[in-house]
Amino acid sequence: RELRREIAVEPMEGATTREPSGAPPARLGSSRTKAFKRLDPLDVERELGGHDVPIPLGPADRGVFRTGRLPNGLRYFIRKNEYPAKRCSLALAVNMGSVYESEKERGVAHILEHLAFRGTENFDKYAIVNFLEEIGADFGADQNAYTSFDETVYELFVPCNCDGPSGEDRPALDKALLVLSEFAFRIKATKEDLDLERGTVLEEWRQSRTSQSRVVEAHWKAIMKGSKYEKRLPIGIEEVIKGASAATVQEFRDKWYTPDRMGVILVGDFSETMDEMEKKIFDTFGEGKPGSASQRVPSFETRQHERPQFLCQTDEEATQSSVHVSFVKPWKQLGTTWDLNEFREMVVGDMFETALNARLFRRSHSKESIQPFFTASYSNDRVCRNADCVTLTANCKLGGTLVAAESLLVELARIRAHGFTKQEVEAARKELLLDAETAYVERTKRKSDDLRDEYVGAFLMGEAVTDPITEARISQLLLGNITGDDLLAVANEYKKDKGMVIQTVEPPHAQSLKETDEIRSVVEKVVAMEAAGDIARHPDDEQRMSPEDLLKDADLDYDLEFKHDIRVFSELDAKDAILSNGVRVCWKRSRLRDDQVLIQAFAKGGLSQSIKGIEGEPSPTEMKRLRTAKVGALFASDIGAFGIKPPLLSEALAGLRCGVGSNVRSYSRQLEGEQSSGDFVTALKLIHLLFRTEVEAIDSELTTVKQMVREAIQHQLRDPMTRFARRVKFINYGKSFYFRPWTLEEFDQVDAKEATRFWNEQFVHPGQFTLVIVGDIDEIEGAKTDEGFLRLLEKYVGSIQVKDPEKNQPLDAYKDIIPIPFTQPTAIVEEVITSKMVDPISVTQVTFPLSIKTQPVECAQEELFWLHFACQLLEMKLMREMRFSRGEIYSVGVSPSFSVESSAAIPSGKARGDVAISFSCEPGCGARLKRLVLDVIKSLRTDPVSQQEIDSLLEMDKRAYELALDENTFWIDVIEMAYQSRKYRQTKSLDTAYLFRKNMKEDVVAKITPETMAKAFRDIFSAGEKQVYTAVTLEPERPSLISACLSSLYCSLPAKSPPTTQQLFLMGAFAAAAVGVSVAYLALSRKS
């Protein structure tokens, strides 16, 4: 579970509640969770044959699951699964990745993966992408394939039980199988295709060259030192991407793409019998011959270093100081699938991870005057087929990496000296039992793509996959027998002679470590402390709290006799009522997800209320008021928005599927969370506590979070991407003070008490809120009837005190909401900004300001749907032109937004927004590609697209809608949109508001043709001189003429030999000449 703090410095619009982890409480439980607890114990000897016998792949029912091997060596896995309905998830897994590459092939495995979608023998010129779009399947960056160290995997998610694209007799599923067979045996890899695809791969490579990736790469090389994995990152190297020949790629393909190294996985709601589907696999993938014996099983050994390794890294673009303490252990798969002992080893590791992360979370909120780190976490990963790596990571203050490293090492030593407390062990057990219980309860709604991924893991790594009931019983058996001594044994594996790697990372302006001896001294210090018994127990580890401690019934004042006027909305199958304190609550009973209950509360009014009364340029006092409001949520979250310190709340919620997040945005306040039916009451308690709590700022408790934010501001002032984003916002919103970047001086002037006071005011009037609840309500104890459910809500939500009856009602969207002041560009703005970059990349955003009519409501809603489809079509066209035809980008995004405009603008007759088009590319190409974007838009206004493109657009939207209908998240959003709509304001009917939007979309879809889409583009993107847009491009700062010349000359010198006196003289002369040329050039420029 995520335990790191989410700090949003810009614009600091709130921090969500951090998911806790801690001690086990009692649970009410639903009938389904009780069924999990009543499962028969697993008889290991009788049912599995023993602890050391490989767990057979399952389920055992051959009408549900089949696996086998074709005569050519290819393995297959077929699994029937009904969720989502009429969909199939497929994969082709190739047991080959970047570690199989030779030195001259570094990156070829990844290039080959790209080329598969560009062209095969039977699908030329991105015909595969056309097919995916025609059947409504997505294609995009990272969506359909990936290359790793040990494998390459192609994935498809397609409709089944339906026809293929228009004009074809082959069903969509059959064609999808054919596509996978093309990937397996018939990737073309011609010189023409390779030359076109190089640009796309290079752009993906450029996007990966971030500060974080450089840190990861250095860490990877250290933990894999001495193995082939060390120098085989899947993305490859620039020289090979640019220079690999088609013959090299073809040779690599022919050598490793052999059927005996492949697995085909098919999971879904297909109508064919298992025999019929098995025959299709045989017919489609039966060709090809196994590879030669010499290349079947290459061995890439990893080893555990006996001596620790230390890295001190300074990165020009690092945004924080951090330390990473890792331990590497070689791993080798013993059997075809895991046995129970290997399964147990994994579970013990998961328990250790859960317990240690909970402990590190407590340390980040310690009462100690100086905290060693801001945040810390532990992860345990199989980083490649032959190695496990555990890593403790801490983010700390500038120059504080030594202190943070010592703290992490002390925590490991503390576990070895004292173990985990009983409470910690039981908390971790409860957390993992909760995961197993959730998987069991939701077993009939396991998504096909999740199951597909499990069988990919079974093929590549021998991971155990069985039926969900057996898996639940295995989890119960193993978790019931794991003790604190088992976790202690894990800690004993993490010592300095067990493959230790310690890496420190600092921004350039920090007091960075220069010598690894300082880290070595810290390691020896902790070793000595442990040997001398100087590491004591930590008092924070004895804390304990349960859900019963959150809120006592005796503290509640509620009226169970209050009479509710229940309204019924048959179209939505929902009901609503108003509680005694004014909260409007709407509920929809749903069986889409077993044991899932979603809550979502919202109220109008947010951060913009803090700028009330500001006209024109704000005074320093007014600006301080806005800044103070923006950090309120952050401070409240760190102190405890629910009136309980975060570590104690962690203890109370451990083992519960329960979380409530709160947020204050520009124009709204929100609560949201996902709960199990059995833990729903705890979520209601948290809501009650949020409104009841008056968070009080105590400066001593905010020292750490303030330091985090100060450093984040400091780092962002240097970050090229942050500078770019701020400049884009500055240009597009008329220099609005609301979006002005933070300065350190402004943050230092923030009044913490005023910030938390603003936060408290956001959640003090319950009657301003509407609470929507969707999910498995019938399984909530006492909620099978509407009357019983409302009594439950009255007890915990209706009992929230009304402090000011006059303010205890929803704000008026037109009259009470303070709009953010901004203006739109009225002329074309084109700007290039430059910045120093470690790894150069160019980023461009083209933004078109627009406005839509808000009166009447029918007109506004129709315009929004046309805008939605126009943006989707534009993104498709730009991907085709910029990536598929030219190979110059990796991805492009087109997104409309009206988030800055307030609802107060509706009565004026128009609402302002914009359409943003963003992409990255090779440095120096941004301006040219910007012109290409403008040309594509111009052509869409004048030249209608083909009917096939329209069909693909509508099919993708249709398939996405079908999938959404089966999710509670869709329905809770639909209900909130209905409440927020103008139709509801006019009619007070959710059904009317819902049907209005639904019918309007259907009407627009029915009208979409090539000609009407061209008209939509003419309406949205004005033609001729009226065309207004902004185009901002970020380019790397080019070196000066002098430094470039000197660098070029110096790089021409022989490697490893110092320059001679003659060479130094020539360099000096050249530098002088360069200075003269530069001065002459500048003089000429001034005259011009």
mmCIF file of N, CA, C and O in Angstrom, residues 635-636 638-639 645 694-706 751-754 756:
data_model
loop_
_atom_site.group_PDB
_atom_site.id
_atom_site.type_symbol
_atom_site.label_atom_id
_atom_site.label_comp_id
_atom_site.label_asym_id
_atom_site.label_seq_id
_atom_site.Cartn_x
_atom_site.Cartn_y
_atom_site.Cartn_z
ATOM 1 N N PHE A 635 -1.484 20.890 5.349
ATOM 2 C CA PHE A 635 -1.182 20.929 6.777
ATOM 3 C C PHE A 635 -2.163 20.065 7.572
ATOM 4 O O PHE A 635 -1.771 19.341 8.488
ATOM 5 N N ALA A 636 -3.445 20.147 7.227
ATOM 6 C CA ALA A 636 -4.452 19.371 7.957
ATOM 7 C C ALA A 636 -4.205 17.881 7.806
ATOM 8 O O ALA A 636 -4.334 17.108 8.769
ATOM 9 N N ASP A 638 -1.361 16.387 7.346
ATOM 10 C CA ASP A 638 -0.181 15.966 8.085
ATOM 11 C C ASP A 638 -0.426 15.955 9.589
ATOM 12 O O ASP A 638 0.110 15.106 10.310
ATOM 13 N N ILE A 639 -1.248 16.890 10.053
ATOM 14 C CA ILE A 639 -1.561 16.932 11.483
ATOM 15 C C ILE A 639 -2.565 15.846 11.843
ATOM 16 O O ILE A 639 -2.446 15.182 12.877
ATOM 17 N N LYS A 645 -3.823 11.476 14.999
ATOM 18 C CA LYS A 645 -2.516 11.517 14.359
ATOM 19 C C LYS A 645 -2.424 10.404 13.320
ATOM 20 O O LYS A 645 -2.897 9.291 13.547
ATOM 21 N N GLU A 694 -11.700 20.126 14.561
ATOM 22 C CA GLU A 694 -11.110 21.425 14.299
ATOM 23 C C GLU A 694 -9.602 21.243 14.376
ATOM 24 O O GLU A 694 -9.016 21.176 15.443
ATOM 25 N N VAL A 695 -8.993 21.148 13.212
ATOM 26 C CA VAL A 695 -7.550 20.926 13.154
ATOM 27 C C VAL A 695 -6.839 22.170 13.664
ATOM 28 O O VAL A 695 -7.132 23.287 13.236
ATOM 29 N N GLU A 696 -5.913 21.959 14.575
ATOM 30 C CA GLU A 696 -5.165 23.072 15.152
ATOM 31 C C GLU A 696 -3.705 22.952 14.764
ATOM 32 O O GLU A 696 -3.068 21.926 14.988
ATOM 33 N N ALA A 697 -3.179 24.007 14.152
ATOM 34 C CA ALA A 697 -1.783 23.995 13.707
ATOM 35 C C ALA A 697 -0.852 24.240 14.884
ATOM 36 O O ALA A 697 -1.006 25.221 15.618
ATOM 37 N N ILE A 698 0.078 23.326 15.054
ATOM 38 C CA ILE A 698 1.136 23.489 16.038
ATOM 39 C C ILE A 698 2.446 23.484 15.271
ATOM 40 O O ILE A 698 2.798 22.504 14.616
ATOM 41 N N ASP A 699 3.142 24.604 15.309
ATOM 42 C CA ASP A 699 4.322 24.790 14.463
ATOM 43 C C ASP A 699 5.334 23.668 14.616
ATOM 44 O O ASP A 699 5.941 23.220 13.630
ATOM 45 N N SER A 700 5.522 23.177 15.833
ATOM 46 C CA SER A 700 6.524 22.129 16.051
ATOM 47 C C SER A 700 6.159 20.839 15.331
ATOM 48 O O SER A 700 7.036 20.050 14.984
ATOM 49 N N GLU A 701 4.859 20.611 15.073
ATOM 50 C CA GLU A 701 4.425 19.406 14.386
ATOM 51 C C GLU A 701 4.441 19.571 12.863
ATOM 52 O O GLU A 701 4.236 18.605 12.133
ATOM 53 N N LEU A 702 4.665 20.789 12.410
ATOM 54 C CA LEU A 702 4.670 21.040 10.967
ATOM 55 C C LEU A 702 6.073 21.290 10.422
ATOM 56 O O LEU A 702 6.234 21.592 9.243
ATOM 57 N N THR A 703 7.080 21.125 11.269
ATOM 58 C CA THR A 703 8.446 21.404 10.836
ATOM 59 C C THR A 703 8.839 20.587 9.620
ATOM 60 O O THR A 703 9.380 21.102 8.632
ATOM 61 N N THR A 704 8.546 19.279 9.659
ATOM 62 C CA THR A 704 8.970 18.395 8.581
ATOM 63 C C THR A 704 8.235 18.701 7.279
ATOM 64 O O THR A 704 8.851 18.824 6.215
ATOM 65 N N VAL A 705 6.918 18.835 7.344
ATOM 66 C CA VAL A 705 6.165 19.060 6.115
ATOM 67 C C VAL A 705 6.497 20.427 5.522
ATOM 68 O O VAL A 705 6.558 20.600 4.295
ATOM 69 N N LYS A 706 6.765 21.424 6.364
ATOM 70 C CA LYS A 706 7.164 22.732 5.847
ATOM 71 C C LYS A 706 8.505 22.643 5.119
ATOM 72 O O LYS A 706 8.693 23.255 4.060
ATOM 73 N N ASP A 751 0.644 31.681 7.205
ATOM 74 C CA ASP A 751 0.227 31.523 8.603
ATOM 75 C C ASP A 751 -0.432 30.143 8.748
ATOM 76 O O ASP A 751 -1.527 29.916 8.239
ATOM 77 N N ALA A 752 0.238 29.234 9.439
ATOM 78 C CA ALA A 752 -0.262 27.863 9.557
ATOM 79 C C ALA A 752 -1.611 27.809 10.261
ATOM 80 O O ALA A 752 -2.480 27.008 9.904
ATOM 81 N N LYS A 753 -1.804 28.643 11.259
ATOM 82 C CA LYS A 753 -3.085 28.635 11.974
ATOM 83 C C LYS A 753 -4.219 29.090 11.075
ATOM 84 O O LYS A 753 -5.330 28.539 11.105
ATOM 85 N N GLU A 754 -3.947 30.111 10.235
ATOM 86 C CA GLU A 754 -4.969 30.565 9.294
ATOM 87 C C GLU A 754 -5.234 29.507 8.230
ATOM 88 O O GLU A 754 -6.358 29.335 7.762
ATOM 89 N N THR A 756 -5.051 26.170 8.549
ATOM 90 C CA THR A 756 -5.916 25.111 9.091
ATOM 91 C C THR A 756 -7.306 25.653 9.408
ATOM 92 O O THR A 756 -8.289 24.910 9.331
#
